[in-house]
Short mmCIF file of C-alpha atoms in Angstrom, two decimals:
data_model
loop_
_atom_site.label_atom_id
_atom_site.label_comp_id
_atom_site.label_asym_id
_atom_site.label_seq_id
_atom_site.Cartn_x
_atom_site.Cartn_y
_atom_site.Cartn_z
CA MET A 1 -11.43 18.80 14.02
CA THR A 2 -11.70 19.11 10.21
CA PHE A 3 -8.71 18.79 8.85
CA THR A 4 -7.69 21.98 6.98
CA GLY A 5 -4.15 21.82 5.78
CA VAL A 6 -2.52 20.24 2.74
CA VAL A 7 -1.32 16.68 3.32
CA PRO A 8 2.50 16.70 3.30
CA LYS A 9 4.72 14.62 0.79
CA ARG A 10 7.39 12.27 0.81
CA ARG A 11 9.71 10.42 -1.82
CA LEU A 12 8.59 6.89 -2.75
CA GLY A 13 12.41 5.82 -2.68
CA PRO A 14 15.49 6.67 -4.94
CA GLY A 15 13.76 7.62 -8.34
CA GLY A 16 10.38 7.47 -7.36
CA PRO A 17 7.86 10.36 -7.30
CA GLU A 18 7.15 12.84 -4.28
CA VAL A 19 3.48 11.25 -2.85
CA PRO A 20 1.42 12.33 0.01
CA VAL A 21 2.07 10.63 3.14
CA PHE A 22 -1.25 8.81 2.80
CA ALA A 23 -2.59 6.69 -0.10
CA LEU A 24 -6.11 5.53 -0.60
CA GLY A 25 -6.42 1.77 -1.70
CA SER A 26 -8.77 -0.14 -3.77
CA TRP A 27 -9.39 -3.61 -2.37
CA ASN A 28 -12.58 -4.16 -1.02
CA THR A 29 -12.86 -0.48 -1.14
CA TRP A 30 -14.71 1.36 -4.05
CA ASP A 31 -16.93 -1.71 -4.62
CA ARG A 32 -18.64 -1.08 -1.37
CA MET A 33 -19.78 2.65 -1.77
CA ALA A 34 -22.31 3.89 -3.67
CA PRO A 35 -21.46 6.35 -6.66
CA PRO A 36 -21.85 9.51 -4.61
CA GLU A 37 -20.05 8.52 -1.57
CA ARG A 38 -17.24 7.72 -4.16
CA ARG A 39 -17.10 11.08 -5.84
CA ALA A 40 -17.39 12.37 -2.18
CA LEU A 41 -14.29 10.42 -0.93
CA MET A 42 -12.16 10.98 -4.20
CA GLY A 43 -13.07 14.64 -4.46
CA ARG A 44 -11.77 15.28 -0.58
CA ALA A 45 -8.94 13.35 -1.39
CA VAL A 46 -7.82 15.23 -4.32
CA GLU A 47 -9.12 18.60 -1.67
CA VAL A 48 -6.79 17.98 0.46
CA GLY A 49 -3.88 16.93 -1.61
CA ALA A 50 -4.02 13.33 -0.74
CA ALA A 51 -5.03 11.79 -4.12
CA PHE A 52 -2.90 9.23 -4.45
CA PHE A 53 -4.51 6.23 -5.29
CA ASP A 54 -3.52 1.96 -5.47
CA VAL A 55 -5.89 0.55 -7.95
CA ALA A 56 -5.63 -2.70 -9.24
CA TYR A 57 -7.50 -5.54 -11.13
CA TYR A 58 -7.99 -8.47 -8.38
CA ASN A 59 -8.60 -11.63 -10.55
CA MET A 60 -5.33 -13.78 -9.98
CA GLY A 61 -4.04 -16.33 -7.70
CA PRO A 62 -5.65 -15.72 -4.46
CA HIS A 63 -7.26 -12.59 -5.37
CA ALA A 64 -9.26 -14.37 -8.11
CA GLU A 65 -12.50 -12.50 -7.44
CA ALA A 66 -13.03 -10.80 -10.19
CA SER A 67 -13.76 -7.84 -8.71
CA ARG A 68 -14.84 -4.52 -10.03
CA THR A 69 -13.82 -2.38 -7.67
CA ASP A 70 -11.23 -0.95 -10.26
CA LEU A 71 -13.78 -0.19 -12.98
CA LEU A 72 -15.95 1.53 -10.26
CA PHE A 73 -12.63 3.73 -9.68
CA GLY A 74 -12.35 4.42 -13.32
CA GLU A 75 -15.94 5.37 -13.56
CA THR A 76 -15.46 8.13 -10.80
CA LEU A 77 -12.60 9.67 -12.07
CA ARG A 78 -14.44 10.70 -14.98
CA GLU A 79 -17.75 11.32 -13.30
CA LEU A 80 -15.23 13.85 -11.45
CA GLY A 81 -13.64 15.06 -14.63
CA LEU A 82 -10.53 15.25 -12.89
CA ALA A 83 -7.66 16.41 -14.48
CA ARG A 84 -4.87 13.90 -14.58
CA THR A 85 -2.47 16.26 -12.86
CA ASP A 86 -4.98 16.17 -10.05
CA TYR A 87 -3.97 12.37 -8.68
CA GLN A 88 -1.53 9.62 -8.49
CA LEU A 89 -1.68 6.08 -9.32
CA CYS A 90 0.14 3.45 -8.10
CA GLY A 91 -1.19 0.24 -10.26
CA LYS A 92 -0.41 -3.50 -9.74
CA LEU A 93 1.72 -6.42 -11.71
CA TRP A 94 0.96 -9.81 -10.37
CA LEU A 95 3.36 -12.72 -10.29
CA TRP A 96 0.75 -15.50 -9.64
CA GLU A 97 0.57 -16.48 -13.00
CA TYR A 98 3.73 -15.26 -14.26
CA PRO A 99 5.45 -15.00 -16.98
CA GLU A 100 2.23 -16.89 -18.65
CA ALA A 101 0.57 -13.56 -17.69
CA GLY A 102 2.74 -11.04 -19.17
CA PHE A 103 3.49 -7.71 -17.62
CA ALA A 104 2.48 -5.56 -21.13
CA GLU A 105 -0.85 -7.69 -21.20
CA GLN A 106 -1.57 -7.15 -17.22
CA MET A 107 -0.90 -3.46 -18.03
CA ARG A 108 -3.14 -3.43 -20.87
CA VAL A 109 -6.09 -4.70 -19.34
CA SER A 110 -5.53 -2.84 -15.82
CA LEU A 111 -5.54 0.26 -17.86
CA ASP A 112 -8.06 -0.32 -20.11
CA ARG A 113 -10.58 -0.79 -17.18
CA ILE A 114 -9.91 2.39 -15.27
CA GLY A 115 -10.82 3.89 -18.72
CA ALA A 116 -7.67 4.78 -20.98
CA GLY A 117 -8.76 5.55 -24.24
CA ARG A 118 -12.11 6.89 -22.86
CA GLY A 119 -11.03 10.02 -20.58
CA GLY A 120 -8.76 8.00 -17.99
CA PRO A 121 -5.39 7.91 -17.66
CA GLU A 122 -2.89 6.33 -19.87
CA SER A 123 -0.40 5.13 -17.33
CA PHE A 124 0.75 5.17 -13.34
CA GLU A 125 3.02 6.95 -11.95
CA THR A 126 4.42 3.71 -10.26
CA VAL A 127 3.46 0.10 -9.36
CA VAL A 128 3.85 -2.73 -6.87
CA VAL A 129 5.30 -6.10 -8.27
CA GLY A 130 3.90 -8.67 -6.11
CA ASP A 131 2.97 -11.20 -4.79
CA PHE A 132 5.86 -13.70 -4.72
CA MET A 133 5.16 -17.56 -4.78
CA GLY A 134 7.09 -20.54 -6.19
CA GLU A 135 10.30 -20.29 -8.36
CA ILE A 136 10.28 -16.86 -10.40
CA ASP A 137 13.37 -15.56 -12.94
CA ILE A 138 14.19 -12.51 -10.86
CA ALA A 139 16.43 -11.12 -13.70
CA GLN A 140 13.91 -11.53 -16.10
CA VAL A 141 11.05 -9.73 -14.15
CA VAL A 142 13.36 -6.65 -13.50
CA ARG A 143 14.06 -6.86 -17.52
CA ASP A 144 10.13 -7.38 -17.87
CA VAL A 145 9.43 -4.18 -15.43
CA GLN A 146 12.00 -2.16 -17.70
CA ALA A 147 10.18 -2.74 -20.52
CA GLU A 148 6.99 -1.07 -19.49
CA ILE A 149 8.98 1.45 -18.00
CA ASP A 150 10.73 2.29 -21.41
CA ARG A 151 7.15 1.58 -22.85
CA GLY A 152 5.61 4.54 -20.47
CA SER A 153 3.39 2.47 -18.15
CA PHE A 154 4.80 3.90 -15.41
CA ALA A 155 8.15 5.39 -14.19
CA SER A 156 9.18 3.48 -11.01
CA TRP A 157 8.55 0.36 -9.18
CA GLY A 158 8.10 -1.41 -5.89
CA VAL A 159 7.94 -4.59 -4.46
CA ASN A 160 5.14 -6.46 -2.09
CA ASN A 161 5.91 -9.86 -0.14
CA TRP A 162 9.47 -10.62 -1.90
CA PRO A 163 11.96 -12.78 0.01
CA ALA A 164 14.61 -11.04 0.87
CA GLU A 165 17.10 -12.89 -1.35
CA ALA A 166 14.89 -12.10 -4.50
CA LEU A 167 14.76 -8.43 -3.61
CA GLN A 168 18.74 -8.46 -3.59
CA LEU A 169 18.93 -10.36 -6.51
CA ALA A 170 16.62 -7.84 -8.20
CA LEU A 171 18.99 -4.43 -6.89
CA ASP A 172 21.87 -6.75 -8.48
CA THR A 173 20.65 -7.23 -11.68
CA ALA A 174 19.49 -3.79 -12.07
CA ALA A 175 22.79 -2.66 -10.79
CA ALA A 176 24.75 -4.94 -13.52
CA GLU A 177 22.26 -4.20 -16.26
CA ARG A 178 21.91 -0.54 -15.60
CA LEU A 179 17.87 -1.17 -15.41
CA THR A 180 15.67 0.58 -12.94
CA PRO A 181 16.07 -0.82 -9.25
CA PRO A 182 12.82 -1.36 -6.87
CA SER A 183 12.70 2.05 -4.98
CA PHE A 184 10.13 1.15 -2.28
CA ALA A 185 8.54 -1.90 -0.55
CA GLN A 186 5.00 -1.96 -0.06
CA LEU A 187 4.78 -4.19 3.42
CA LYS A 188 2.65 -5.29 6.45
CA TYR A 189 3.21 -2.17 8.93
CA GLY A 190 1.87 -0.94 11.70
CA LEU A 191 1.73 -1.17 15.77
CA VAL A 192 1.50 -4.93 16.06
CA ARG A 193 3.67 -5.97 12.76
CA ARG A 194 6.79 -4.29 12.50
CA SER A 195 9.48 -7.40 12.14
CA MET A 196 9.44 -7.10 8.51
CA ALA A 197 10.01 -3.48 8.04
CA GLU A 198 12.10 -3.05 11.06
CA GLY A 199 13.84 -6.21 10.89
CA GLU A 200 17.37 -7.79 9.58
CA PHE A 201 16.23 -7.36 5.95
CA TYR A 202 14.06 -4.90 4.69
CA GLY A 203 14.86 -2.69 7.76
CA GLY A 204 18.71 -2.49 6.57
CA TRP A 205 17.61 -1.55 2.80
CA CYS A 206 14.67 1.47 4.37
CA ALA A 207 17.14 2.58 6.72
CA ASP A 208 20.29 2.99 4.53
CA GLY A 209 17.70 5.02 2.08
CA THR A 210 17.69 2.00 -1.04
CA LEU A 211 13.91 1.44 -0.37
CA ALA A 212 11.37 3.56 0.85
CA LEU A 213 8.91 2.01 3.38
CA GLN A 214 5.03 2.02 1.68
CA ALA A 215 2.98 0.48 5.02
CA SER A 216 -0.14 -1.43 4.57
CA ASP A 217 -2.55 -3.25 6.23
CA SER A 218 -1.89 -1.05 9.29
CA PHE A 219 -4.91 -1.79 10.68
CA GLU A 220 -5.26 -5.02 10.39
CA GLY A 221 -8.24 -5.10 8.42
CA GLY A 222 -9.86 -2.88 10.77
CA ILE A 223 -9.47 -4.92 14.07
CA LEU A 224 -6.83 -2.17 15.48
CA VAL A 225 -9.73 0.48 15.09
CA GLY A 226 -12.14 -1.65 17.01
CA LYS A 227 -13.77 -4.11 14.37
CA LEU A 228 -12.61 -6.93 16.19
CA ALA A 229 -14.52 -9.43 13.64
CA PRO A 230 -14.20 -8.01 10.33
CA ALA A 231 -17.09 -9.19 7.94
CA ARG A 232 -14.94 -8.83 4.97
CA LYS A 233 -12.08 -10.63 3.55
CA ILE A 234 -8.83 -9.20 4.95
CA GLY A 235 -4.94 -9.81 4.57
CA ALA A 236 -2.97 -12.61 5.53
CA ASP A 237 -2.63 -13.41 9.07
CA VAL A 238 1.43 -13.68 8.76
CA GLY A 239 2.75 -15.58 11.60
CA GLY A 240 -1.12 -16.39 13.06
CA ILE A 241 -0.82 -14.13 15.36
CA ARG A 242 -4.35 -12.45 14.73
CA GLU A 243 -5.75 -13.57 18.08
CA ARG A 244 -3.15 -11.54 19.76
CA ILE A 245 -4.10 -8.56 17.85
CA VAL A 246 -7.49 -8.49 19.18
CA ALA A 247 -6.84 -9.20 22.39
CA ALA A 248 -4.38 -6.07 22.13
CA TYR A 249 -7.03 -3.71 21.02
CA PRO A 250 -8.05 -2.14 24.60
CA GLU A 251 -4.17 -1.40 25.00
CA VAL A 252 -4.33 0.37 21.73
CA GLU A 253 -7.56 2.55 22.29
CA ARG A 254 -5.88 3.39 25.94
CA VAL A 255 -2.83 4.71 24.18
CA ALA A 256 -4.72 6.54 21.77
CA THR A 257 -6.94 8.12 24.36
CA ASP A 258 -4.20 9.40 26.34
CA PHE A 259 -2.74 11.13 23.27
CA GLY A 260 -6.08 12.47 22.48
CA ALA A 261 -6.31 10.61 19.37
CA THR A 262 -8.61 8.02 17.86
CA PRO A 263 -7.27 4.32 17.27
CA ALA A 264 -7.13 5.15 13.60
CA GLN A 265 -4.61 8.24 14.32
CA LEU A 266 -2.55 6.31 16.57
CA GLY A 267 -1.83 3.72 14.02
CA LEU A 268 -1.04 6.02 11.26
CA ALA A 269 1.02 8.27 13.24
CA PHE A 270 2.92 5.35 14.40
CA CYS A 271 3.58 4.50 10.62
CA LEU A 272 5.12 8.26 9.99
CA ALA A 273 6.92 8.23 12.87
CA ASN A 274 9.46 6.32 11.02
CA PRO A 275 11.34 7.99 8.59
CA ALA A 276 11.64 5.65 6.09
CA THR A 277 8.06 5.54 5.50
CA ALA A 278 7.13 7.19 2.50
CA ASN A 279 3.66 6.95 2.73
CA VAL A 280 0.70 4.76 4.33
CA LEU A 281 -1.76 2.70 2.14
CA PHE A 282 -5.24 2.21 3.85
CA GLY A 283 -9.08 1.82 2.69
CA ALA A 284 -11.72 4.05 3.43
CA SER A 285 -15.07 4.16 2.51
CA ARG A 286 -16.46 7.17 3.64
CA VAL A 287 -15.33 10.68 3.98
CA ALA A 288 -15.47 10.62 7.62
CA GLN A 289 -13.03 7.94 7.99
CA LEU A 290 -10.56 9.79 5.75
CA ASP A 291 -11.10 13.02 7.81
CA ASP A 292 -10.20 10.92 10.90
CA ASN A 293 -7.26 9.50 9.34
CA LEU A 294 -5.90 12.89 8.36
CA GLY A 295 -6.05 13.83 11.84
CA ALA A 296 -2.76 11.79 12.36
CA ILE A 297 -0.84 14.25 10.87
CA GLY A 298 -1.52 16.54 13.69
CA VAL A 299 -1.50 14.09 16.49
CA LEU A 300 2.32 13.52 14.97
CA GLU A 301 3.28 17.01 15.01
CA ARG A 302 1.98 17.51 18.87
CA VAL A 303 2.78 14.39 20.45
CA GLY A 304 6.42 13.35 18.55
CA PRO A 305 7.60 10.37 17.15
CA ASP A 306 9.96 9.22 20.03
CA ALA A 307 6.94 9.43 22.53
CA ILE A 308 4.81 7.75 19.99
CA ARG A 309 7.19 4.84 19.65
CA ALA A 310 7.83 4.54 23.46
CA ALA A 311 4.33 4.35 24.63
CA THR A 312 3.42 1.63 22.01
CA ALA A 313 6.74 -0.59 22.34
CA GLY A 314 4.39 -3.22 23.97
CA LEU A 315 1.97 -3.76 21.05
CA TRP A 316 4.59 -5.31 19.00
CA LEU A 317 3.65 -8.85 18.47
CA ASP A 318 5.47 -10.25 15.77
CA ARG A 319 8.77 -9.98 16.85
CA ASP A 320 9.24 -13.70 16.72
CA VAL A 321 7.50 -13.66 13.19
CA ARG A 322 10.20 -14.83 10.32
CA ALA A 323 11.23 -11.54 8.76
CA ASP A 324 12.54 -11.81 5.49
CA GLY A 325 9.58 -11.17 3.34
CA VAL A 326 8.15 -14.49 2.20
CA TRP A 327 4.62 -15.02 2.01
CA ALA A 328 2.44 -16.68 4.06
CA PRO A 329 -1.23 -17.53 3.17
#
């Protein structure tokens, strides 16, 4: 059944924008489509009120790929002639080469690549600051983020793959110096990976409203929607549980069938069943994929969050994986 409503919105944490519960990612996404497919997908997202796009320049650290996905995204925005009010953007600030690669320069490059000054956006609504490795001056990160907020590059920010102690220091620094604190965390979260978002550290911040949760990699690179041997590069296998995830797919499919849903709809409905989840970030390369994902909204309404969590309790596979946010390659 084709989705005919408007995607609901939730606030992306204290001080964050109201955003649709679904966001479209850019990593290995826009560069897998032909121009007509890109235009159709972006147009459909605008049509249903799900035009919240995560977009970044992937050319640093382990993402030193010289990817063109952000260039293609910007081209598609301009081809469709979208007004700035038609969509929202979440950018990325990388810590891999920080502070040598400063935030001001990263913002300049990122905005230029998606078309600033050529009919494209001049700012983001929000950004994610990540990934975290090594020794970093967290207090200075918070100050440098504030400098970009003051410059008008974006209005709020979140974190990705930060150790718990570093995030606490960021929150403390923001409070002490009256700077803008992070309002959300982009975390691996879904049917099989729950420890970070629901565990001792991030789980507490999400539960008390300090941070909203932006769920990412919920399909484990496609494994949890039936692509059991992904051919493209996918996210890190934190805890080394990927073989167990592949083995669990038949159970995902069984539960989804019992609910009259697809595996993708079950996975997204699970994420949204957590009240801390502001939105779910996924990659889609076809309109049909997006439409299938949109069906998760109806599944959640029809089945209810309690029934979804009860039926999928046995799929939590990373219970014993450390949940303090430490990044693992």
